Coordinates of C-alpha atoms in Angstrom, one line a residue:
M1 CA -16.6 3.7 9.0
N2 CA -19.1 5.3 6.7
H3 CA -21.2 2.3 6.0
R4 CA -24.3 3.5 4.1
S5 CA -27.3 1.0 4.0
L6 CA -30.0 0.7 1.7
P7 CA -33.5 -1.1 2.2
G8 CA -33.7 -4.6 0.9
E9 CA -33.7 -8.2 1.7
L10 CA -31.8 -11.3 1.2
H11 CA -32.8 -13.4 -1.8
D12 CA -31.4 -16.0 -4.2
D13 CA -31.8 -16.6 -7.9
D14 CA -30.9 -19.4 -10.0
R15 CA -31.1 -17.8 -13.2
R16 CA -28.0 -17.4 -15.5
P17 CA -28.5 -14.9 -18.1
G18 CA -25.7 -14.3 -20.6
A19 CA -23.7 -11.2 -20.3
A20 CA -24.9 -8.5 -22.5
P21 CA -22.5 -7.3 -25.1
P22 CA -21.2 -3.7 -24.8
S23 CA -22.9 -1.2 -26.9
R24 CA -20.1 -0.3 -29.5
P25 CA -21.2 3.3 -30.3
H26 CA -22.3 4.8 -26.9
P27 CA -21.5 2.1 -24.1
P28 CA -23.1 3.5 -20.6
R29 CA -20.4 4.9 -18.4
R30 CA -19.3 3.5 -15.3
P31 CA -19.7 5.9 -12.5
V32 CA -16.7 7.6 -10.8
W33 CA -15.9 7.4 -7.3
P34 CA -15.1 10.9 -6.7
R35 CA -13.8 10.8 -3.3
L36 CA -10.9 8.3 -4.3
A37 CA -9.7 10.9 -6.8
G38 CA -9.2 13.6 -4.1
L39 CA -7.7 11.1 -1.8
V40 CA -5.4 9.9 -4.1
A41 CA -4.2 13.2 -5.2
A42 CA -3.6 13.8 -1.5
A43 CA -1.6 10.6 -1.1
A44 CA 0.4 11.4 -4.3
A45 CA 1.2 14.8 -2.7
L46 CA 2.3 13.1 0.3
A47 CA 4.6 10.8 -1.7
A48 CA 6.2 13.7 -3.5
L49 CA 6.9 15.2 -0.1
G50 CA 8.2 12.0 1.0
C51 CA 6.3 12.0 4.3
G52 CA 3.2 10.3 5.9
A53 CA 4.8 6.8 5.6
G54 CA 4.7 4.5 8.3
S55 CA 3.2 1.3 9.7
S56 CA -0.5 1.7 10.7
G57 CA -0.2 -1.4 13.4
Q58 CA 1.9 -4.1 15.1
H59 CA 4.7 -5.9 12.9
A60 CA 4.6 -9.3 12.1
S61 CA 7.5 -11.4 13.4
A62 CA 10.6 -11.7 11.2
A63 CA 10.5 -15.7 12.0
S64 CA 7.0 -16.0 10.7
R65 CA 7.6 -14.0 7.6
E66 CA 10.6 -16.0 6.7
A67 CA 9.0 -19.4 7.6
A68 CA 5.9 -19.1 5.4
A69 CA 7.3 -16.8 2.5
M70 CA 5.9 -17.9 -0.7
T71 CA 7.3 -16.8 -4.2
P72 CA 5.0 -14.8 -6.6
A73 CA 4.4 -17.9 -8.8
Q74 CA 3.5 -19.8 -5.9
I75 CA 1.1 -17.2 -4.7
A76 CA -0.4 -17.0 -8.0
A77 CA -0.9 -20.6 -8.6
R78 CA -2.9 -21.0 -5.1
A79 CA -4.7 -17.6 -5.6
T80 CA -5.8 -17.5 -9.2
P81 CA -9.0 -19.7 -8.8
A82 CA -10.4 -17.3 -6.4
V83 CA -9.9 -14.1 -8.5
V84 CA -12.9 -13.2 -10.5
T85 CA -13.9 -10.6 -13.4
I86 CA -16.7 -8.4 -12.9
R87 CA -18.4 -7.1 -16.0
G88 CA -21.2 -4.7 -16.5
D89 CA -22.7 -2.9 -19.6
G90 CA -19.4 -1.2 -20.5
S91 CA -17.6 -1.9 -17.4
L92 CA -14.7 -4.2 -16.4
G93 CA -13.2 -4.9 -12.9
A94 CA -11.9 -7.4 -10.7
G95 CA -12.8 -9.0 -7.4
F96 CA -12.1 -12.2 -5.3
L97 CA -13.8 -14.7 -3.2
V98 CA -14.0 -13.9 0.5
R99 CA -16.5 -16.8 1.3
E100 CA -17.0 -20.3 -0.2
D101 CA -20.7 -19.4 -0.7
G102 CA -20.2 -16.8 -3.2
W103 CA -19.4 -13.6 -1.4
I104 CA -17.0 -11.5 -3.5
A105 CA -15.0 -8.4 -2.5
T106 CA -14.4 -5.4 -4.9
N107 CA -14.3 -1.8 -5.3
F108 CA -17.4 0.3 -5.0
H109 CA -16.6 2.3 -8.0
V110 CA -16.6 -0.9 -10.0
I111 CA -20.3 -2.0 -9.2
A112 CA -21.9 1.6 -8.5
G113 CA -24.8 2.4 -10.8
M114 CA -24.8 -0.9 -12.6
P115 CA -28.3 -2.8 -12.7
D116 CA -26.7 -5.8 -14.4
L117 CA -23.4 -7.3 -13.4
Q118 CA -21.9 -10.8 -14.1
V119 CA -19.1 -12.6 -12.4
V120 CA -16.7 -14.8 -14.5
L121 CA -15.3 -17.4 -12.3
W122 CA -11.8 -19.0 -12.9
D123 CA -13.5 -21.8 -15.0
Q124 CA -15.2 -19.2 -17.3
S125 CA -18.6 -19.7 -16.0
E126 CA -20.7 -16.5 -15.7
H127 CA -23.1 -15.8 -12.7
P128 CA -25.2 -12.9 -12.1
V129 CA -24.7 -10.5 -9.2
L130 CA -27.7 -11.2 -6.7
E131 CA -27.2 -8.4 -4.3
V132 CA -24.8 -6.2 -2.7
L133 CA -23.9 -7.4 0.9
A134 CA -22.3 -4.3 2.2
F135 CA -20.4 -1.4 0.8
D136 CA -18.2 1.6 2.0
E137 CA -18.3 4.3 -0.6
D138 CA -15.6 6.5 1.3
R139 CA -13.0 3.6 1.1
D140 CA -14.2 2.4 -2.2
L141 CA -15.1 -1.2 -1.0
A142 CA -18.0 -3.4 -1.6
I143 CA -18.9 -7.0 -1.2
V144 CA -21.2 -8.7 -3.5
R145 CA -22.9 -12.1 -3.7
I146 CA -23.6 -14.7 -6.4
H147 CA -25.4 -17.9 -6.2
A148 CA -22.4 -20.4 -5.6
P149 CA -22.8 -23.6 -7.8
R150 CA -20.6 -25.4 -5.3
K151 CA -18.0 -24.6 -2.6
L152 CA -15.9 -22.0 -4.1
P153 CA -12.1 -21.3 -3.2
L154 CA -11.6 -18.3 -1.2
L155 CA -8.6 -16.0 -0.3
P156 CA -7.6 -15.6 3.3
L157 CA -7.6 -12.0 4.7
G158 CA -4.1 -10.9 6.4
D159 CA -3.2 -8.1 8.8
S160 CA -2.7 -5.1 6.9
G161 CA -1.9 -3.2 10.1
A162 CA 1.4 -5.4 10.2
V163 CA 2.4 -4.1 6.6
R164 CA 5.7 -2.2 6.4
P165 CA 7.3 0.1 3.8
G166 CA 9.6 -2.4 1.8
D167 CA 7.5 -5.5 2.2
P168 CA 6.8 -7.5 -0.8
V169 CA 3.4 -7.3 -2.4
V170 CA 2.0 -9.4 -5.2
A171 CA -1.1 -8.1 -7.5
I172 CA -3.6 -10.2 -9.4
G173 CA -6.0 -8.3 -11.8
H174 CA -7.1 -7.9 -15.5
P175 CA -5.5 -4.9 -17.0
L176 CA -7.3 -4.1 -20.2
G177 CA -9.2 -7.4 -19.9
L178 CA -6.1 -9.5 -19.8
A179 CA -7.2 -11.9 -17.3
D180 CA -5.2 -13.2 -14.3
T181 CA -2.3 -10.8 -14.9
V182 CA 0.2 -11.2 -11.8
S183 CA 2.7 -8.2 -11.0
N184 CA 4.8 -8.0 -8.0
G185 CA 6.7 -5.0 -6.2
L186 CA 7.1 -3.5 -2.9
V187 CA 4.8 -1.6 -0.3
S188 CA 6.4 1.9 -1.0
A189 CA 4.6 3.4 1.9
V190 CA 1.6 3.5 4.2
R191 CA -0.2 6.6 3.7
V192 CA -2.5 8.2 6.1
V193 CA -4.5 10.5 4.0
D194 CA -6.9 11.6 6.7
P195 CA -8.0 10.2 10.2
A196 CA -10.7 8.0 8.3
L197 CA -8.4 6.6 5.5
T198 CA -5.1 4.9 5.2
L199 CA -3.8 3.8 1.8
L200 CA -1.2 1.2 0.9
Q201 CA 1.1 2.8 -1.7
I202 CA 2.6 0.1 -3.9
S203 CA 5.1 -0.1 -6.6
A204 CA 3.4 -3.2 -8.3
P205 CA 1.4 -1.7 -11.4
I206 CA -2.4 -1.1 -11.2
A207 CA -4.1 -0.6 -14.6
P208 CA -7.5 -0.1 -15.6
G209 CA -9.3 -3.5 -15.4
S210 CA -7.7 -4.4 -12.3
S211 CA -9.7 -2.3 -10.0
G212 CA -11.1 -4.6 -7.0
G213 CA -8.3 -7.2 -7.1
P214 CA -6.5 -8.5 -4.5
L215 CA -3.0 -7.3 -3.1
F216 CA -1.0 -10.2 -1.4
N217 CA 1.7 -10.1 1.2
E218 CA 4.4 -12.8 0.9
R219 CA 2.3 -15.4 2.8
G220 CA -0.2 -15.2 0.3
E221 CA -2.6 -13.4 2.5
V222 CA -5.0 -10.6 1.1
I223 CA -3.5 -7.2 2.7
G224 CA -5.4 -4.9 0.3
V225 CA -7.7 -4.2 -2.5
A226 CA -6.3 -2.6 -5.5
A227 CA -8.1 0.8 -5.9
A228 CA -6.4 3.4 -8.0
V229 CA -3.5 4.7 -10.0
A230 CA -2.2 8.3 -10.1
T231 CA 0.1 9.3 -13.0
Q232 CA 1.3 12.8 -12.1
G233 CA 4.7 12.5 -13.1
Q234 CA 5.3 9.2 -12.0
N235 CA 3.1 5.9 -11.6
L236 CA 1.5 5.8 -8.0
N237 CA -0.4 2.7 -7.1
F238 CA -2.5 2.5 -4.2
G239 CA -4.6 -0.2 -2.2
V240 CA -7.3 0.0 0.2
P241 CA -6.0 -2.0 3.3
A242 CA -7.8 -5.3 4.1
A243 CA -8.6 -4.1 7.7
Y244 CA -11.6 -2.0 6.3
L245 CA -12.8 -4.9 4.3
K246 CA -12.9 -7.1 7.4
K247 CA -15.3 -4.6 9.2
L248 CA -17.7 -4.9 6.1
L249 CA -17.7 -8.6 6.4
V250 CA -18.9 -8.6 9.9
H251 CA -21.9 -6.4 9.4
P252 CA -23.8 -7.5 6.0
D253 CA -26.6 -5.5 5.2
P254 CA -28.0 -6.9 1.9
V255 CA -29.9 -4.9 -0.8
P256 CA -31.0 -6.0 -4.3
L257 CA -28.5 -5.0 -7.1
S258 CA -31.3 -3.1 -8.7
T259 CA -31.9 -0.9 -5.6
F260 CA -28.1 -0.3 -5.0
A261 CA -27.7 0.8 -8.8
A262 CA -30.5 3.1 -8.8
E263 CA -29.1 4.8 -5.5
T264 CA -25.6 4.9 -6.8
A265 CA -26.1 5.8 -10.5
D266 CA -24.5 9.1 -11.7
E267 CA -26.0 11.5 -14.2
E268 CA -24.8 11.1 -17.7
P269 CA -22.6 14.0 -18.8
A270 CA -23.1 15.9 -22.1
L271 CA -21.2 14.4 -24.7
P272 CA -19.8 15.8 -28.0
A273 CA -21.7 14.9 -31.2
V274 CA -20.0 12.0 -33.1
K275 CA -19.4 11.8 -36.9
R276 CA -18.3 8.1 -37.5
S277 CA -16.0 7.0 -40.2
V278 CA -15.6 3.3 -40.0
P279 CA -13.4 2.0 -42.7
H280 CA -14.9 -1.0 -44.7
H281 CA -12.0 -3.7 -45.1
A282 CA -12.0 -6.3 -47.8
L283 CA -11.4 -9.8 -46.5
S284 CA -8.1 -9.6 -48.3
V285 CA -6.7 -7.2 -45.4
L286 CA -6.4 -10.0 -43.3
R287 CA -4.2 -12.0 -46.1
G288 CA -1.0 -13.5 -44.1
C289 CA -2.6 -13.2 -40.6
T290 CA -2.7 -16.5 -38.8
E291 CA -5.4 -17.3 -36.4
G292 CA -3.2 -16.4 -33.6
D293 CA -3.1 -12.9 -35.1
L294 CA -6.6 -12.8 -35.3
L295 CA -7.0 -13.6 -31.6
V296 CA -4.5 -11.0 -30.6
L297 CA -6.5 -8.3 -32.5
A298 CA -10.0 -9.2 -31.5
R299 CA -9.0 -9.7 -27.7
T300 CA -6.9 -6.5 -27.4
M301 CA -9.5 -4.4 -29.1
D302 CA -12.4 -5.6 -27.4
G303 CA -10.4 -5.3 -23.7
A304 CA -9.3 -1.7 -24.8
I305 CA -13.0 -0.8 -25.7
Q306 CA -14.3 -2.4 -22.4
V307 CA -11.8 -0.1 -20.5
G308 CA -11.9 3.0 -22.7
S309 CA -15.4 3.4 -23.4
P310 CA -16.3 3.8 -19.6
L311 CA -13.8 6.5 -19.4
Y312 CA -15.2 8.3 -22.5
N313 CA -18.7 8.4 -21.2
E314 CA -17.3 9.8 -17.9
G315 CA -15.8 12.9 -20.0
D316 CA -12.2 11.4 -19.7
F317 CA -11.6 11.6 -23.4
A318 CA -7.9 11.9 -23.2
S319 CA -7.5 8.6 -21.1
C320 CA -9.7 6.8 -23.5
Y321 CA -7.7 8.0 -26.4
H322 CA -4.3 7.0 -24.8
I323 CA -5.7 3.4 -24.0
Y324 CA -6.7 2.9 -27.6
E325 CA -3.5 4.3 -28.9
G326 CA -1.5 2.3 -26.4
A327 CA -3.7 -0.8 -27.5
A328 CA -3.0 -0.1 -31.3
L329 CA 0.8 0.1 -30.6
D330 CA 0.9 -3.2 -28.6
M331 CA -1.1 -5.0 -31.6
E332 CA 1.3 -3.5 -34.1
R333 CA 4.3 -5.1 -32.0
R334 CA 2.7 -8.3 -31.4
L335 CA 1.2 -9.2 -35.0
G336 CA 3.4 -11.4 -37.1
A337 CA 5.3 -9.9 -39.9
A338 CA 3.0 -11.5 -42.5
C339 CA -0.1 -9.7 -41.0
R340 CA 0.4 -6.3 -42.8
G341 CA -2.9 -5.4 -43.4
P342 CA -4.3 -4.9 -39.8
K343 CA -0.8 -3.1 -39.1
Q344 CA -1.4 -0.7 -41.6
A345 CA -4.9 -0.2 -40.6
L346 CA -4.1 0.2 -37.1
A347 CA -1.0 2.8 -37.9
E348 CA -3.3 4.6 -40.2
G349 CA -5.8 5.2 -37.3
R350 CA -2.9 6.5 -35.2
R351 CA -2.0 9.1 -37.9
K352 CA -5.5 10.2 -38.4
A353 CA -5.9 10.7 -34.5
A354 CA -2.6 12.3 -34.5
R355 CA -3.4 15.1 -36.7
L356 CA -6.5 16.0 -34.9
D357 CA -6.5 18.5 -31.9
D358 CA -9.5 17.3 -30.1
N359 CA -9.2 14.2 -27.6
A360 CA -12.7 13.1 -28.1
A361 CA -12.3 13.0 -31.9
Q362 CA -9.0 11.5 -31.4
A363 CA -10.6 8.6 -29.4
W364 CA -13.3 8.2 -31.9
A365 CA -10.6 8.0 -35.0
M366 CA -9.1 5.0 -33.0
R367 CA -12.3 3.6 -32.3
D368 CA -13.3 3.7 -36.0
A369 CA -10.0 2.0 -36.8
F370 CA -10.9 -0.8 -34.2
D371 CA -14.7 -1.4 -35.4
G372 CA -13.4 -1.7 -38.9
L373 CA -11.0 -4.4 -38.3
L374 CA -13.4 -6.0 -35.7
D375 CA -16.2 -6.1 -38.5
V376 CA -13.8 -7.8 -41.4
I377 CA -12.6 -10.4 -38.6
L378 CA -16.4 -11.1 -37.9
R379 CA -17.0 -11.5 -41.5
K380 CA -14.0 -13.9 -42.0
V381 CA -15.1 -15.9 -39.0
H382 CA -18.8 -16.2 -40.3
G383 CA -17.3 -17.3 -43.8
D384 CA -18.7 -14.3 -45.7
A385 CA -17.6 -14.1 -49.2
E386 CA -15.8 -10.9 -50.6

């Protein structure tokens, strides 16, 4: 195990600063975990060839599987209070409690380079990350700590070595900022990517914002940590086995978050020049929209920006654009029939983007459409006059 440690000391802090709002024009990018991309590509190649599948340890008995099996709904009801949201300045990820005194497991790439991280618990209370207790960059795992205001619910870790292809799996995460989304599927394969890394290939979907969330077996035990998705021809979703996480828990080596962020920050890439064209809508554009429509608009656009902005700032302009475009299509479908103004504004943003050849410009065309609608919604909420 490649466990890189940094100098630091254990400390506590009772301060509760509020989460800083993401910078709209140029939110800082979330550092990428470069090794994961290569290993996922290798695992995807193995999947395409149909090789590399197999159990990585002893099998659980059929009797114990049947005796304690739970439905996805039962797993979600029991586990959701221990699943958290992790927010940085322009980043969004998931995590889960592994100790009742505030230890949280997540992905390394969710927290890397982030000097200010807030953990949102199930009750919507926010708590700053105080330190990084342990991390394994090669396997995209990390454990962070918050000050626990009370004994917190935790999730039991299962035997990932007993996982077999065809076993049921449940994932809980926050795709596009949609908190506590539950999905289920099967363990498609156990992929031995190299001697130091095995990945769980699963059919349960993993989307941006779900990284770091737990993967459960049918007994509600965590068998993996959602890590990545590859889209070469088909959706291939991967999780890191819980066995690697157990090793990190045994040997914590705490460092302050600021030290960790400085050591793991990536250099900013050169980004293209931007010429904004944010439409200014009259309040009448919202005529016919219900309060529910406005909530759908605000939450979906903010969630898309939280996920798309870091991708853009990493240089992945195409993914950012597709996230924005997909969010626009989803909002057009979900808004009420009478909420015509925002539908037309979103459709116009998509048409403008489609006429452009550059992915960066397309992403900004959609972002302009979002910011124009967010502006008019805020003006309505604040009671501004026309």
